[in-house]
XYZ file of C-alpha atoms in Angstrom:
534
model
C 221.400 51.131 28.825
C 224.198 50.079 30.625
C 227.908 51.141 29.521
C 229.352 47.488 29.650
C 226.298 46.772 27.060
C 228.326 49.127 24.681
C 230.666 47.975 21.972
C 233.181 50.933 21.633
C 234.283 51.976 18.234
C 237.702 53.024 19.523
C 238.461 49.483 21.076
C 240.967 48.143 19.420
C 243.361 51.529 19.337
C 246.264 52.240 21.482
C 245.744 55.793 22.728
C 247.603 58.426 24.271
C 245.598 60.710 26.858
C 245.655 64.293 26.182
C 246.969 66.113 28.992
C 244.759 68.262 31.383
C 247.692 71.007 31.086
C 247.626 71.063 27.201
C 248.802 74.374 25.846
C 246.321 77.311 26.473
C 246.449 77.543 22.545
C 244.619 74.005 21.900
C 241.447 74.566 20.128
C 238.744 73.939 22.771
C 236.532 71.007 22.426
C 232.586 72.281 21.821
C 229.848 70.261 23.530
C 226.339 71.765 22.303
C 223.512 70.100 24.024
C 219.935 70.743 23.006
C 216.972 69.997 25.226
C 213.897 69.129 23.435
C 210.518 71.229 24.070
C 212.193 72.625 27.365
C 210.492 75.739 28.656
C 212.428 79.117 29.393
C 211.622 78.497 32.991
C 212.201 74.693 33.519
C 215.640 74.432 35.074
C 216.765 75.690 38.305
C 219.016 78.318 37.682
C 215.895 80.252 35.480
C 213.531 79.605 38.223
C 212.454 76.294 38.274
C 211.816 73.774 40.947
C 212.945 70.872 39.220
C 216.384 69.395 40.314
C 218.938 70.400 37.778
C 222.532 70.440 39.457
C 224.570 69.861 36.739
C 222.858 72.449 34.653
C 223.100 75.051 37.528
C 226.462 73.963 37.851
C 227.280 74.811 34.331
C 225.388 78.347 35.303
C 227.581 78.744 37.807
C 230.869 78.394 36.388
C 229.681 80.214 33.117
C 227.298 82.759 31.540
C 223.539 82.625 31.567
C 222.121 84.338 28.438
C 218.634 85.523 29.085
C 217.628 87.102 26.088
C 218.501 84.264 23.336
C 215.981 83.027 21.021
C 215.525 79.852 18.941
C 212.985 79.033 15.946
C 209.883 78.178 17.939
C 209.907 74.615 16.797
C 212.356 71.464 15.988
C 213.055 71.456 12.943
C 213.892 75.123 12.053
C 215.945 75.583 15.524
C 218.274 72.138 14.305
C 218.758 73.774 11.274
C 219.760 77.168 12.462
C 221.990 76.057 15.194
C 224.104 73.810 12.919
C 224.121 75.646 10.065
C 224.572 79.460 11.415
C 221.683 80.468 8.763
C 217.981 81.250 8.921
C 216.100 77.869 8.396
C 214.554 79.052 5.092
C 218.107 79.676 3.811
C 219.177 75.961 4.982
C 215.768 74.483 3.044
C 214.109 73.773 6.813
C 211.411 76.622 6.652
C 208.799 74.254 8.211
C 208.552 70.785 8.439
C 210.438 67.025 6.887
C 208.022 67.195 3.981
C 209.573 68.545 0.229
C 207.041 70.953 -0.704
C 209.374 71.287 -4.000
C 210.418 74.874 -2.927
C 214.031 75.779 -2.038
C 213.262 76.960 1.407
C 210.904 73.852 2.091
C 213.059 71.044 1.019
C 212.144 69.172 4.693
C 216.092 68.789 4.706
C 219.032 70.547 5.028
C 220.066 71.791 1.407
C 223.675 71.527 0.043
C 224.081 75.149 0.028
C 224.766 75.266 3.821
C 227.471 73.601 5.812
C 227.066 72.332 9.317
C 228.905 72.526 12.373
C 230.364 69.093 11.530
C 231.254 70.093 8.056
C 233.215 73.181 9.303
C 235.003 71.613 12.166
C 236.116 68.255 10.640
C 238.607 70.108 7.859
C 239.870 71.806 11.065
C 241.298 68.624 13.022
C 237.791 67.633 15.119
C 236.370 64.570 15.342
C 232.649 65.243 14.831
C 230.100 63.206 17.272
C 226.099 63.494 17.442
C 224.244 61.844 19.925
C 220.171 62.282 19.893
C 217.796 63.547 17.655
C 218.385 64.550 14.295
C 215.152 65.418 12.685
C 216.662 67.285 9.491
C 215.792 64.783 6.928
C 215.649 60.702 7.216
C 216.026 59.447 3.743
C 219.476 58.352 2.456
C 222.135 60.674 1.872
C 220.822 62.735 4.434
C 221.632 61.629 7.939
C 223.987 63.094 10.202
C 226.873 60.988 8.367
C 226.165 62.611 6.004
C 226.327 66.008 7.024
C 229.991 65.779 8.636
C 229.215 63.510 11.590
C 231.781 61.097 12.269
C 229.613 59.268 14.677
C 226.469 59.196 14.768
C 223.421 57.675 17.726
C 220.127 58.558 18.097
C 216.528 59.239 16.601
C 216.461 60.393 12.696
C 212.907 61.639 13.382
C 211.026 63.640 15.984
C 209.621 61.656 18.662
C 208.539 58.403 20.289
C 208.564 55.814 22.877
C 211.559 56.116 25.607
C 211.007 52.177 26.286
C 211.699 51.194 23.112
C 211.905 51.370 19.302
C 207.847 50.344 17.820
C 207.056 48.895 14.530
C 206.081 50.740 11.687
C 209.091 53.203 10.730
C 207.727 56.156 11.798
C 210.312 56.487 14.967
C 213.711 55.057 13.495
C 216.842 55.040 15.001
C 220.685 54.508 13.784
C 223.964 53.899 14.657
C 226.482 55.631 12.192
C 225.448 54.934 8.848
C 222.426 51.736 9.605
C 219.338 51.427 11.196
C 219.774 50.768 15.026
C 217.116 48.673 17.655
C 217.804 48.296 21.240
C 217.898 44.845 22.390
C 214.347 43.595 23.421
C 215.987 41.404 25.884
C 217.118 44.885 27.807
C 214.633 45.836 29.805
C 216.692 48.798 31.489
C 216.831 50.526 28.072
C 215.760 53.762 28.301
C 216.331 56.234 25.325
C 217.724 59.618 27.634
C 220.474 57.061 29.181
C 221.175 55.318 25.796
C 222.132 58.706 24.509
C 223.839 59.702 27.486
C 225.617 56.753 26.859
C 226.859 56.834 23.556
C 227.750 60.563 24.492
C 230.527 59.068 27.081
C 231.825 56.600 24.513
C 232.210 58.646 21.683
C 234.333 61.731 23.798
C 236.325 58.958 24.882
C 237.092 57.764 22.095
C 237.920 61.160 20.717
C 240.017 62.400 23.748
C 242.056 59.148 23.595
C 243.153 59.669 20.042
C 244.496 63.231 21.302
C 242.057 65.324 18.826
C 239.728 68.232 19.816
C 236.302 66.979 19.233
C 232.883 68.328 18.775
C 229.764 66.540 20.943
C 226.172 67.798 19.145
C 224.431 66.033 22.604
C 220.701 66.578 21.551
C 218.356 64.932 23.771
C 214.795 64.004 22.968
C 213.931 64.849 26.568
C 211.747 66.279 27.828
C 209.307 66.148 24.863
C 206.172 63.865 24.837
C 205.599 60.872 25.392
C 206.005 61.260 28.885
C 207.650 58.210 30.092
C 210.428 58.495 32.990
C 211.782 55.746 35.525
C 209.607 55.162 38.736
C 212.516 56.797 41.031
C 212.180 59.599 39.143
C 209.122 59.935 39.072
C 208.852 59.407 42.758
C 210.915 62.576 43.408
C 207.972 64.905 41.918
C 204.845 62.900 42.802
C 202.439 65.170 44.670
C 204.586 68.170 44.405
C 202.391 70.086 41.893
C 199.008 69.315 43.681
C 199.038 72.606 44.600
C 198.060 73.546 40.748
C 199.860 75.289 38.283
C 198.889 78.732 38.856
C 200.836 78.985 42.568
C 203.695 76.623 40.362
C 203.667 79.650 38.040
C 203.468 82.281 40.467
C 206.234 80.480 42.566
C 208.656 80.404 39.461
C 207.780 83.981 38.857
C 209.221 84.862 42.063
C 211.978 82.666 41.907
C 212.993 84.184 38.790
C 212.895 87.752 39.869
C 215.529 86.831 42.873
C 217.962 85.117 40.168
C 217.794 88.067 37.878
C 216.734 86.489 34.900
C 213.807 88.509 34.253
C 212.993 92.412 34.758
C 210.750 93.630 37.998
C 209.306 95.824 35.090
C 207.560 92.413 33.499
C 204.488 91.142 34.872
C 203.860 87.908 35.412
C 201.545 87.657 31.877
C 197.821 85.656 33.064
C 196.963 82.743 32.803
C 196.839 81.034 28.727
C 192.855 81.645 28.073
C 193.007 77.966 27.198
C 193.933 76.993 31.061
C 191.370 77.029 33.748
C 191.952 78.157 37.286
C 193.164 75.485 39.201
C 190.409 76.084 41.753
C 188.140 75.113 39.265
C 189.918 71.665 38.338
C 187.624 69.061 39.709
C 189.102 67.089 42.901
C 189.059 64.029 40.836
C 191.289 65.104 37.838
C 194.162 66.554 40.218
C 196.182 63.399 40.713
C 196.415 62.626 37.110
C 197.640 66.304 36.251
C 199.839 66.539 39.305
C 201.325 62.948 37.565
C 201.590 64.587 34.198
C 203.859 67.262 35.567
C 205.775 64.894 37.673
C 206.994 62.828 34.785
C 207.686 65.775 33.178
C 210.015 66.757 35.860
C 211.205 63.164 36.228
C 212.498 63.338 32.444
C 214.380 66.698 32.496
C 215.834 65.486 35.944
C 217.001 62.389 34.301
C 218.453 64.324 31.412
C 220.565 66.276 33.720
C 221.895 63.294 35.504
C 222.947 62.749 31.951
C 224.736 66.060 31.823
C 226.251 65.525 34.725
C 227.839 62.129 34.001
C 229.014 63.926 30.797
C 230.782 66.393 32.522
C 232.147 64.138 34.931
C 233.827 62.034 32.213
C 235.595 65.243 30.739
C 237.075 66.219 34.046
C 238.087 62.332 34.693
C 239.682 62.528 30.694
C 241.321 65.853 31.387
C 239.064 67.668 28.723
C 236.947 69.607 30.942
C 239.305 73.073 31.127
C 239.369 73.595 27.608
C 235.510 72.266 26.768
C 233.202 74.866 25.509
C 229.739 73.683 26.879
C 226.761 75.344 25.084
C 222.822 74.179 27.005
C 219.772 75.238 25.471
C 216.132 74.425 24.193
C 214.570 74.111 20.833
C 211.592 75.915 21.698
C 209.101 76.881 24.367
C 206.869 74.320 26.288
C 204.534 72.046 23.918
C 201.197 72.829 24.792
C 200.447 70.089 21.943
C 199.034 66.572 23.376
C 200.021 63.716 21.132
C 197.043 61.035 20.007
C 197.089 58.477 23.050
C 196.954 55.776 20.545
C 200.212 56.278 18.845
C 201.955 53.334 17.291
C 199.284 51.235 19.260
C 199.822 52.942 22.310
C 197.511 51.938 24.907
C 195.356 55.124 26.042
C 194.485 53.550 29.233
C 198.221 53.320 30.700
C 199.229 56.374 32.342
C 201.794 58.654 32.147
C 205.252 56.965 32.926
C 205.607 53.578 32.041
C 206.037 51.832 28.449
C 202.678 51.588 26.463
C 201.181 55.154 27.446
C 201.193 58.005 25.127
C 200.847 61.351 27.110
C 201.667 64.957 26.771
C 201.561 67.324 29.817
C 198.754 69.784 27.883
C 198.614 73.598 27.995
C 198.421 74.378 31.283
C 201.734 72.885 32.500
C 203.132 74.313 29.094
C 201.937 77.647 30.381
C 204.074 77.025 33.690
C 207.322 75.881 31.611
C 207.116 79.305 29.593
C 206.705 81.396 32.754
C 206.593 84.456 32.632
C 205.938 84.480 28.672
C 202.883 83.879 26.799
C 202.254 81.505 24.350
C 203.938 77.962 23.294
C 206.159 75.906 20.636
C 205.120 76.858 17.551
C 204.773 80.754 18.300
C 206.581 83.484 17.892
C 205.725 85.314 21.300
C 208.225 85.155 23.650
C 206.942 81.976 25.059
C 207.562 80.240 21.596
C 210.908 81.191 21.406
C 212.923 82.341 24.416
C 215.309 80.064 25.516
C 217.805 79.564 28.317
C 221.112 79.382 26.902
C 224.053 78.531 29.301
C 227.913 78.444 28.291
C 230.455 77.345 30.493
C 234.326 77.194 29.650
C 236.597 77.013 32.414
C 239.837 78.419 30.086
C 237.782 80.863 28.321
C 235.171 82.106 30.035
C 236.026 85.659 32.225
C 233.976 86.327 35.545
C 232.031 83.306 35.536
C 228.663 83.233 37.427
C 227.139 86.295 35.399
C 224.113 86.846 33.428
C 224.188 88.449 29.903
C 221.247 90.472 28.661
C 222.231 91.001 25.089
C 219.739 89.362 22.296
C 220.972 86.585 20.046
C 219.942 83.762 17.796
C 220.601 80.005 17.713
C 222.138 80.670 14.249
C 224.551 82.786 16.147
C 226.518 79.339 17.579
C 227.882 78.471 14.328
C 229.800 82.080 14.314
C 230.655 81.636 17.548
C 232.107 78.258 17.094
C 234.030 79.404 14.147
C 235.597 82.554 16.338
C 237.128 80.301 19.160
C 238.090 77.489 17.246
C 239.688 79.331 14.360
C 238.038 76.823 11.798
C 237.168 78.744 8.408
C 233.965 78.810 7.238
C 233.983 77.877 3.325
C 233.131 80.011 0.302
C 232.155 76.451 -1.690
C 232.027 72.859 -0.868
C 232.143 70.281 -3.612
C 231.937 72.936 -5.780
C 228.423 74.166 -4.457
C 228.291 77.774 -3.506
C 227.925 78.185 0.082
C 225.537 80.633 1.617
C 227.042 83.073 3.701
C 226.381 83.110 7.611
C 223.207 84.557 9.052
C 224.619 84.720 12.910
C 227.065 86.887 14.920
C 229.603 85.430 17.476
C 228.714 86.031 21.191
C 232.149 84.971 21.732
C 233.144 88.480 22.963
C 230.955 88.048 26.008
C 232.941 85.109 27.202
C 236.153 87.561 27.467
C 233.441 90.244 28.913
C 233.620 92.381 26.088
C 230.033 93.524 24.566
C 229.037 92.068 21.223
C 228.725 93.659 18.110
C 225.547 95.498 17.544
C 222.531 93.414 16.813
C 220.846 94.061 13.389
C 216.983 93.337 13.089
C 216.145 89.744 14.328
C 213.721 87.456 12.080
C 211.087 84.463 13.071
C 208.442 82.930 10.826
C 207.036 79.306 11.762
C 204.053 77.836 10.556
C 202.390 81.710 9.625
C 203.545 83.043 12.807
C 205.915 86.040 12.063
C 207.895 88.566 14.095
C 210.456 90.758 13.822
C 212.905 92.557 16.521
C 214.718 95.994 16.229
C 216.413 96.948 19.228
C 214.057 96.577 22.249
C 210.980 96.627 19.576
C 209.139 93.670 18.383
C 206.405 92.828 16.127
C 204.559 90.184 16.008
C 201.472 88.015 14.434
C 199.991 84.861 14.920
C 198.728 82.841 11.940
C 194.931 83.244 13.406
C 194.895 86.644 14.339
C 192.253 88.815 13.436
C 193.722 92.238 14.900
C 196.765 92.027 13.045
C 200.208 93.034 14.153
C 201.053 93.366 17.724
C 203.859 95.793 18.696
C 205.855 95.654 22.304
C 208.533 97.527 23.507
C 210.203 94.641 25.141
C 212.847 96.692 27.496
C 209.415 97.545 29.473
C 207.275 94.613 29.183
C 209.021 91.583 27.373
C 206.009 89.487 28.746
C 204.074 91.453 25.605
C 200.931 92.398 27.860
C 200.767 95.674 26.300
C 199.967 96.533 22.671
C 201.888 99.660 21.529
C 201.025 99.281 17.501
C 197.850 101.662 18.067
C 200.131 104.507 19.029
C 203.359 103.462 17.180
C 201.931 103.503 13.226
C 204.896 104.543 11.742
C 207.120 102.043 13.698
C 204.886 99.422 12.291
C 204.832 99.974 8.640
C 208.403 100.353 8.946
C 209.163 97.293 10.627
C 206.735 95.566 8.502
C 208.291 96.572 5.536
C 211.510 95.158 6.656
C 210.193 91.918 7.783
C 208.501 91.523 4.250
C 211.584 92.644 2.539
C 213.887 89.447 4.769
C 210.525 87.214 4.151
C 211.012 87.783 0.286
C 214.987 87.180 0.409
C 214.981 84.078 2.095
C 212.126 82.545 0.226
C 209.098 82.635 2.356
C 205.622 82.168 0.814
C 202.345 82.357 3.086
C 201.354 79.717 5.373
C 198.737 78.921 3.152
C 200.529 78.405 0.205
C 202.772 76.077 1.925
C 199.920 73.966 3.091
C 198.366 73.452 -0.184
C 201.263 72.012 -1.561
C 201.524 69.765 1.596
C 198.032 68.666 1.195
C 199.112 68.349 -2.926
C 202.029 66.066 -2.371
C 199.871 64.036 0.247
C 197.167 63.194 -2.608
């Protein structure tokens, strides 16, 4: 979508542009950029060969957090990011279906407040562009949860080239459904999200108010759709195979200092064949799949570069805190190739196809860790977090290795903006924050010591206390695994057998937390889901 085709919501107003030299006491703008299904190693400053100069620039001008965690999947991460709570406390323990339990509403409850609902009373213009996925029924949209303006996808995933009929992929502009002009053959979702973001921040900046922009790209979530010129940059680069690419990323991560030399590269996932055993006739398609995935990240990075450039033109860059992260690890789950009437014979890239990149390349995305999206081993929950704020970050270009979780973003934003977290909202008591601010790191100070960190998604469970992590998968027969992350963050040496007392203590902690936030066994959640579908 071209900028000239947009209809600016601020076009009839008269503006005074905020001066670049505004008072140091002025509250910062907040830009939170969330990628979708991007793995720990998928950007250049975390080891990737994919070209991400805009994201890498943010890292050079800010801080890379290398032990930061998301919620293992789209919905729980987004709920935690926006509310500062564990997903279950916000009603989003699992999926966007109401299972009739407080932790499993399938949408944000009214006992939580979003970043937008907190910042708007503090004088901020609140803006969102991109993927919502926190309730798509009337009354559950972004504009119902504090955002002044919204453009994007209400549900989880769909074509980047068009909005197909059927209702499973709905887009909205503010409070109404929206579809691209079918005559616009240049429409591409990632670019449309960028264009609207730029339009929104121009309006807020010209109005002289601080703003929140939650920029939630759908890239690089399947389907694999990308512009031909972006694919061409990477075509052929991946014919060396996933084993070689993964080893190269690991070496690069060591050189960059984002991983510890003690952490051995985890073995290739058991579901993935050695590249040498892949038939020659299949290798070109595997190369294409990863080339399109890389192209989608490349285009997202171009969009981020455009947003940063516009902030600079508006005199807003110096006092804007930008945070970049991902909602979960690489996605090993391939979609049905006939989804929404797509043609299984159309290859990755153009309209009409509907592909994922599969376990082999997801294993590369999550280098050096084990497992994928949905799991709570490190490969499913470790995210790159980059924070850049020229006016507010001391000694930029550094790495921080303190552990944190996505719900910490709310507490951080509250500290740097001075906004108040309410005890009640519209007569409803609000759940106290779970997150803790990492703003001290911006000043070069240590954070408050972390307590236990918890995860649960789809029956996968984990708790981290200090450097020790207890973790189990839904299908595990061997029970809980215990890892010393200081020495073994790639989770290769299970210490459960020689640390039985630690295992018991951490299991007790986990169960107490699980009961407190209202989780039920995964089998019970699935039973309720199936009953409601009948």
